[in-house]
GROMACS .gro file of N, CA and C in nm:
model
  321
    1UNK      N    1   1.920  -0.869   0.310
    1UNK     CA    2   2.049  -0.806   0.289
    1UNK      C    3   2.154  -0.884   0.368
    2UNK      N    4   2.246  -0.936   0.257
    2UNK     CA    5   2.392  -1.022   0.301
    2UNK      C    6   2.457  -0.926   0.466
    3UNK      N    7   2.510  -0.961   0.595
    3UNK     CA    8   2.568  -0.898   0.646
    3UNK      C    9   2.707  -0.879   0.559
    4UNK      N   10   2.759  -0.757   0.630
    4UNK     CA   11   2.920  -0.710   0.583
    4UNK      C   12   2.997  -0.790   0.608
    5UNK      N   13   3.095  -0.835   0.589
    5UNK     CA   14   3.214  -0.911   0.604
    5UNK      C   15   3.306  -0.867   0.664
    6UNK      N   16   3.412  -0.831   0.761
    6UNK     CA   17   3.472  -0.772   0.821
    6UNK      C   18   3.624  -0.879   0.843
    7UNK      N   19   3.725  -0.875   0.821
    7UNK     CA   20   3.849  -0.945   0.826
    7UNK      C   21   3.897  -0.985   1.026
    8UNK      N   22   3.905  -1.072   1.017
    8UNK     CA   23   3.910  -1.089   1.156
    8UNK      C   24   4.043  -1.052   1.225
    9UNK      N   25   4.164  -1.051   1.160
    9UNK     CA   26   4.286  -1.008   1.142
    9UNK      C   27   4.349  -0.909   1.031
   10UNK      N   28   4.326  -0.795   1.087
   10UNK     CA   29   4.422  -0.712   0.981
   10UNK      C   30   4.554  -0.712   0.964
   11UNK      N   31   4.620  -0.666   0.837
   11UNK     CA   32   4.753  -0.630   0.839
   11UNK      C   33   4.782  -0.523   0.845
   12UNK      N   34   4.832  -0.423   0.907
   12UNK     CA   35   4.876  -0.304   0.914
   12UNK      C   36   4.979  -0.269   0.817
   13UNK      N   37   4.935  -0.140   0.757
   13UNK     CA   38   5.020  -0.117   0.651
   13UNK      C   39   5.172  -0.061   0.697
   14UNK      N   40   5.276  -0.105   0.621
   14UNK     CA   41   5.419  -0.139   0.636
   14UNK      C   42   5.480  -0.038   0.665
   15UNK      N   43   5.420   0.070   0.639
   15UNK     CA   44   5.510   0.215   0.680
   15UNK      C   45   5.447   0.267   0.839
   16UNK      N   46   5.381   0.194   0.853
   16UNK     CA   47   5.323   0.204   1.027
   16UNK      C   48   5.439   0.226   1.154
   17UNK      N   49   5.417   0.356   1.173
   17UNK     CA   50   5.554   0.380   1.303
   17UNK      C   51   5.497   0.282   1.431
   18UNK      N   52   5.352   0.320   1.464
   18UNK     CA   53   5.287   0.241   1.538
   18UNK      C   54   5.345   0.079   1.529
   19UNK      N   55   5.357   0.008   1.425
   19UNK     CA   56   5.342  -0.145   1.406
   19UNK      C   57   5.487  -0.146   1.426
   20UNK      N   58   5.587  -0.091   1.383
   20UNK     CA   59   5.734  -0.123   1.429
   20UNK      C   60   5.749  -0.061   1.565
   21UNK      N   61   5.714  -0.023   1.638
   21UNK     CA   62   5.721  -0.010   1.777
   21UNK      C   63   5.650  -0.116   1.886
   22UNK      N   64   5.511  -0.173   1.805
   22UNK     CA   65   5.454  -0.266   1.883
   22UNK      C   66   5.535  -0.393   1.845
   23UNK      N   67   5.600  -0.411   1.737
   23UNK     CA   68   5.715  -0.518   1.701
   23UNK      C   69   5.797  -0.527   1.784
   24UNK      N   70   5.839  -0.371   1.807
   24UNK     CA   71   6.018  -0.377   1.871
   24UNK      C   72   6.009  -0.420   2.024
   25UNK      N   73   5.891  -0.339   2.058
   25UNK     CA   74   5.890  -0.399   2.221
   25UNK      C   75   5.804  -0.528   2.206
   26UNK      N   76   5.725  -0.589   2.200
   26UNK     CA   77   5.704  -0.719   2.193
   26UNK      C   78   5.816  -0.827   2.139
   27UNK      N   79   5.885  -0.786   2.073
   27UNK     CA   80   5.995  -0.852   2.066
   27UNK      C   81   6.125  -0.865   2.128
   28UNK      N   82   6.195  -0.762   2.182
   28UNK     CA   83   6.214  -0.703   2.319
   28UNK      C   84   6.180  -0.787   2.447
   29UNK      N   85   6.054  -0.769   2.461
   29UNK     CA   86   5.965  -0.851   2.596
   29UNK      C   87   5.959  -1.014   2.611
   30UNK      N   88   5.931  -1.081   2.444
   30UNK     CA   89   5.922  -1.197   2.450
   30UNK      C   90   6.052  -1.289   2.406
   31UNK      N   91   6.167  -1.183   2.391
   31UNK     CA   92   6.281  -1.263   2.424
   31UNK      C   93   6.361  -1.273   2.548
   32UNK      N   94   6.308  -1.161   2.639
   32UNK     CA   95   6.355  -1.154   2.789
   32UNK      C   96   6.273  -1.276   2.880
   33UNK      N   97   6.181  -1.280   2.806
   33UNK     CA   98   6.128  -1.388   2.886
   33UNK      C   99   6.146  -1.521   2.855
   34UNK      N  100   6.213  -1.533   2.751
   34UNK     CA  101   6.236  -1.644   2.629
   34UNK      C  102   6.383  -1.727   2.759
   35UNK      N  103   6.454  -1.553   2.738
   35UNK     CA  104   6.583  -1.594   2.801
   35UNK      C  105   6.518  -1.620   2.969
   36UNK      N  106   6.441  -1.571   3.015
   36UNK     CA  107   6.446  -1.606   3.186
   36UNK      C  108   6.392  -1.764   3.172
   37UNK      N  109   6.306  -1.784   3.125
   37UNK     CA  110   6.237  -1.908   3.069
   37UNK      C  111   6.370  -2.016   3.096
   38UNK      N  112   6.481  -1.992   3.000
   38UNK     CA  113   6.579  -2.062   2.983
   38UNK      C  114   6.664  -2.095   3.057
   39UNK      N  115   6.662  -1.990   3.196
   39UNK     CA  116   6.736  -2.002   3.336
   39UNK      C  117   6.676  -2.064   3.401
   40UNK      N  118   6.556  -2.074   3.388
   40UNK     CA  119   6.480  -2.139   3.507
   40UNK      C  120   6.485  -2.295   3.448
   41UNK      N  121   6.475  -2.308   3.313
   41UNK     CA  122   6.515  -2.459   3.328
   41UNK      C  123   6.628  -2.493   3.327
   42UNK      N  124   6.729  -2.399   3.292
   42UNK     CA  125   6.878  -2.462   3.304
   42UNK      C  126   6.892  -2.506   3.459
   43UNK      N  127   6.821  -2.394   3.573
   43UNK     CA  128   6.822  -2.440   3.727
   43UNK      C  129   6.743  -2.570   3.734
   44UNK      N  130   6.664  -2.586   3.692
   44UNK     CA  131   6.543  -2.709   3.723
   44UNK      C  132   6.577  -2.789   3.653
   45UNK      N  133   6.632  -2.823   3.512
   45UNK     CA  134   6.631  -2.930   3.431
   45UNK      C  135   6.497  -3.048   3.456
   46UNK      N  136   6.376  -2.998   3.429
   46UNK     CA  137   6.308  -3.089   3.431
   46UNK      C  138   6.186  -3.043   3.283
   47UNK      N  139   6.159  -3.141   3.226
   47UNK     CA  140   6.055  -3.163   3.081
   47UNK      C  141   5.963  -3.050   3.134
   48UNK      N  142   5.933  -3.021   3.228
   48UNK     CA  143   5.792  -2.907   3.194
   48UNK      C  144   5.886  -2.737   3.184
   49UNK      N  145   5.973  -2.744   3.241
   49UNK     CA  146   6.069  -2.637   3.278
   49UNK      C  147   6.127  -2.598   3.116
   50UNK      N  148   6.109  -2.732   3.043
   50UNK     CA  149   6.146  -2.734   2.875
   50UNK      C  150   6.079  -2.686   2.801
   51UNK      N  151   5.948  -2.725   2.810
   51UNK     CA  152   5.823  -2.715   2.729
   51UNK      C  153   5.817  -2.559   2.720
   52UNK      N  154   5.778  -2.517   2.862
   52UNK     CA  155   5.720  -2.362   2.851
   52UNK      C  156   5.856  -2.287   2.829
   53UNK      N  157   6.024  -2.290   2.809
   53UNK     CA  158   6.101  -2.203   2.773
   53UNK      C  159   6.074  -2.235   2.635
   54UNK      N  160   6.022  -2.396   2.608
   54UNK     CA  161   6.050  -2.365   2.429
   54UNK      C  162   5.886  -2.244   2.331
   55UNK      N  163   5.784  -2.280   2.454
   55UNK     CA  164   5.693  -2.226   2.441
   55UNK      C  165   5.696  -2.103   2.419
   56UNK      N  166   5.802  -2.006   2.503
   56UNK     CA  167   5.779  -1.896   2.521
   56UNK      C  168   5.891  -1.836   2.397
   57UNK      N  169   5.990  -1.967   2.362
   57UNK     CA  170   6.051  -1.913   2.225
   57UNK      C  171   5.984  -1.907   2.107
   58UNK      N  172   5.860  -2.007   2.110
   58UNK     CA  173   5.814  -2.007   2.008
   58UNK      C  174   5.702  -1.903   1.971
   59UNK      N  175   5.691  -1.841   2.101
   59UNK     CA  176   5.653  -1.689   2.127
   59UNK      C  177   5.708  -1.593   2.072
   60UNK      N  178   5.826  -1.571   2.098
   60UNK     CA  179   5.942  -1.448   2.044
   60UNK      C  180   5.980  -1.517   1.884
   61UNK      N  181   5.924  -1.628   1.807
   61UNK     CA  182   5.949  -1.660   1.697
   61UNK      C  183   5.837  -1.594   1.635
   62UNK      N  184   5.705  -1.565   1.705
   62UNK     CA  185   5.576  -1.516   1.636
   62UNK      C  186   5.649  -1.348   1.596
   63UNK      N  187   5.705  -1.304   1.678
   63UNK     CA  188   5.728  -1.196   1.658
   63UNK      C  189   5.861  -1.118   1.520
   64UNK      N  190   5.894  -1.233   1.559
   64UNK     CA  191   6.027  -1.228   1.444
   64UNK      C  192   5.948  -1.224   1.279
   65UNK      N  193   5.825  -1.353   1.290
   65UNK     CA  194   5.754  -1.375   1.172
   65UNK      C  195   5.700  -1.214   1.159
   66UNK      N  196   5.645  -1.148   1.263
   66UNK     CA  197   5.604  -1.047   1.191
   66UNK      C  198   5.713  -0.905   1.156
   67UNK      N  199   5.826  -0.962   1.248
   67UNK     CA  200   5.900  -0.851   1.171
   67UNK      C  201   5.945  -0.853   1.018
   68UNK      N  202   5.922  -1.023   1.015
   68UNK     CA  203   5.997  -1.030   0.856
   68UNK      C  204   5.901  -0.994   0.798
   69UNK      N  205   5.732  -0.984   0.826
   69UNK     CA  206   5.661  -0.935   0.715
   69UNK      C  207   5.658  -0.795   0.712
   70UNK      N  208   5.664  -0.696   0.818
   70UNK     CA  209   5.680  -0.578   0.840
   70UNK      C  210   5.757  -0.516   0.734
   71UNK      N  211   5.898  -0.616   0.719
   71UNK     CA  212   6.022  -0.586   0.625
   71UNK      C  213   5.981  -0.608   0.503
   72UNK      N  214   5.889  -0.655   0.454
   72UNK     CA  215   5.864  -0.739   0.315
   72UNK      C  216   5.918  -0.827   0.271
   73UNK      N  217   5.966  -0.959   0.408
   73UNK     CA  218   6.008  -1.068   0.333
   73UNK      C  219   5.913  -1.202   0.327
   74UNK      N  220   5.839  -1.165   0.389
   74UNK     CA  221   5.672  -1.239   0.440
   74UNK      C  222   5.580  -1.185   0.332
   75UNK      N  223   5.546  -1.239   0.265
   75UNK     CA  224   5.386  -1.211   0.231
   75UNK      C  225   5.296  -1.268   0.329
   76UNK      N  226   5.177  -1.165   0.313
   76UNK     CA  227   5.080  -1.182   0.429
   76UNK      C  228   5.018  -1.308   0.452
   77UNK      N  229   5.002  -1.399   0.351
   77UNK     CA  230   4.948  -1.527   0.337
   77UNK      C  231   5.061  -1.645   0.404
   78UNK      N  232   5.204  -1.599   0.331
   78UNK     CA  233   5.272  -1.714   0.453
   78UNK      C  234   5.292  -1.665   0.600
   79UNK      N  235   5.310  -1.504   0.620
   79UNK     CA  236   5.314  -1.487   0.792
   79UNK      C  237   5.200  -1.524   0.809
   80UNK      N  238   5.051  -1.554   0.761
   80UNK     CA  239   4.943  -1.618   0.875
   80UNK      C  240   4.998  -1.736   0.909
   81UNK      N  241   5.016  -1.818   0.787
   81UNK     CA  242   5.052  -1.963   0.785
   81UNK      C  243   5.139  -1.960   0.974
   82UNK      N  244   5.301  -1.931   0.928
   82UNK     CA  245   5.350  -1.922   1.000
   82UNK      C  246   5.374  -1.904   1.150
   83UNK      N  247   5.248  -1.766   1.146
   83UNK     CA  248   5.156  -1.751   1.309
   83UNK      C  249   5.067  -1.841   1.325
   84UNK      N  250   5.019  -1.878   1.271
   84UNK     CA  251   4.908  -1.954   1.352
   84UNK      C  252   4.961  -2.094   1.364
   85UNK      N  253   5.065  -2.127   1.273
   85UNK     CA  254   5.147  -2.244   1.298
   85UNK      C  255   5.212  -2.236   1.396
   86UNK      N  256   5.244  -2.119   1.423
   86UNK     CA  257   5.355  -2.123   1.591
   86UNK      C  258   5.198  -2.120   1.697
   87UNK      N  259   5.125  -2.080   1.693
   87UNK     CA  260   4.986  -2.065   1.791
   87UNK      C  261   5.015  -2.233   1.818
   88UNK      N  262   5.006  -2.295   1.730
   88UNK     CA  263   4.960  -2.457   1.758
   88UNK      C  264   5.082  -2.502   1.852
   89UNK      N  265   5.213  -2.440   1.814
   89UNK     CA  266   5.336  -2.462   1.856
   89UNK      C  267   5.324  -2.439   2.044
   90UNK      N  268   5.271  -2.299   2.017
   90UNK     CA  269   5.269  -2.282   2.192
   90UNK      C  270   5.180  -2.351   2.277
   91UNK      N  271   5.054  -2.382   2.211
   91UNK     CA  272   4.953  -2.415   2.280
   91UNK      C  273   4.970  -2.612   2.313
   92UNK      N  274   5.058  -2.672   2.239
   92UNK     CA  275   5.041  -2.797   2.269
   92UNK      C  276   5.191  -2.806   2.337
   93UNK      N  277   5.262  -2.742   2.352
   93UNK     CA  278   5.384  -2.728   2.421
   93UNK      C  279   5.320  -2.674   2.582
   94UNK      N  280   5.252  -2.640   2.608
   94UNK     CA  281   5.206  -2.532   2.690
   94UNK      C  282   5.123  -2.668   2.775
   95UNK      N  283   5.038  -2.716   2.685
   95UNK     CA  284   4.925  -2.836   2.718
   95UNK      C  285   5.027  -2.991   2.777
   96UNK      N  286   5.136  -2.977   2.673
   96UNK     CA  287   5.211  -3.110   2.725
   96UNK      C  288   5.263  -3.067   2.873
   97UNK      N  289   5.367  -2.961   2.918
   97UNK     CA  290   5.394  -2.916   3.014
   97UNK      C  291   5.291  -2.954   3.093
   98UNK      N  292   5.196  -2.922   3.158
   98UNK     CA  293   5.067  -2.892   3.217
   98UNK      C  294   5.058  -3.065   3.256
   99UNK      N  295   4.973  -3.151   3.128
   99UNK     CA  296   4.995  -3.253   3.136
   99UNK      C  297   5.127  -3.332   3.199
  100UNK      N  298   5.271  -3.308   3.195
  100UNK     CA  299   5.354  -3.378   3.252
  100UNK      C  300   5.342  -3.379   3.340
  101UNK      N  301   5.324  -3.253   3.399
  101UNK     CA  302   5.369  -3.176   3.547
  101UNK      C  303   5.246  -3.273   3.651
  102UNK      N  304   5.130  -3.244   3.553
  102UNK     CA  305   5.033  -3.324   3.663
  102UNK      C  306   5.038  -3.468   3.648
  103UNK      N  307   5.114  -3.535   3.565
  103UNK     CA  308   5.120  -3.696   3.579
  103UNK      C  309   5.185  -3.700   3.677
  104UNK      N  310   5.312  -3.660   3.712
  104UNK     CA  311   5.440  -3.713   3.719
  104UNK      C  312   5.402  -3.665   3.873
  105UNK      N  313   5.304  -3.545   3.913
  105UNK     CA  314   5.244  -3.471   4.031
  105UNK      C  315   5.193  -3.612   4.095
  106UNK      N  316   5.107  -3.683   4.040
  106UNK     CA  317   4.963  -3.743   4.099
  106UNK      C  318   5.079  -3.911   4.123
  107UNK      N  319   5.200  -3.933   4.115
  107UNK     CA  320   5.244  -4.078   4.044
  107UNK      C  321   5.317  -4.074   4.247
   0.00000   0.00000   0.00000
């Protein structure tokens, strides 16, 4: 007997009070940090100080993607696209930072 198949990511259905509240404050949260992000490199002006404010926008962009699907302007197939395209976004923004910080550390 085949095991069950189980979706590794659901979509929550659109009339969800739950899912527009976990929207509103995650979106909320990851633009306050988007914006502190953005002070701290406007004080520092230095490439890693860049990376992780753009990182953390491209954070508060994941969230936007799901408000537009929330709204029905996303179908579920391009907000994955979209999220997991920003995933790649944060994670090698995140990795370059890291990487600068320790070249430019060790030089």
């Amino acid at each position: 007997m085949a095991p069950a198949l189980y979706p590794l990511h659901a979509v929550a259905s659109e009339g969800s009070l739950a899912l527009h509240v976990v929207l509103a404050v995650a979106a909320l949260g990851s633009a306050a940090v988007f914006l502190l992000a953005l002070a701290a490199f406007r004080q520092r002006r230095t490439l890693p100080y860049l990376l992780v404010a753009l990182a953390f926008g491209a954070l508060a962009g994941r969230e936007f993607v799901g408000g537009m699907t929330a709204a029905n302007y996303l179908s579920a197939n391009t907000h994955h696209l979209y999220e997991h395209g920003l995933d790649i976004v944060v994670i090698a923004l995140l990795v370059g930072a890291v990487y600068y910080a320790r070249s430019v550390e060790t030089r």
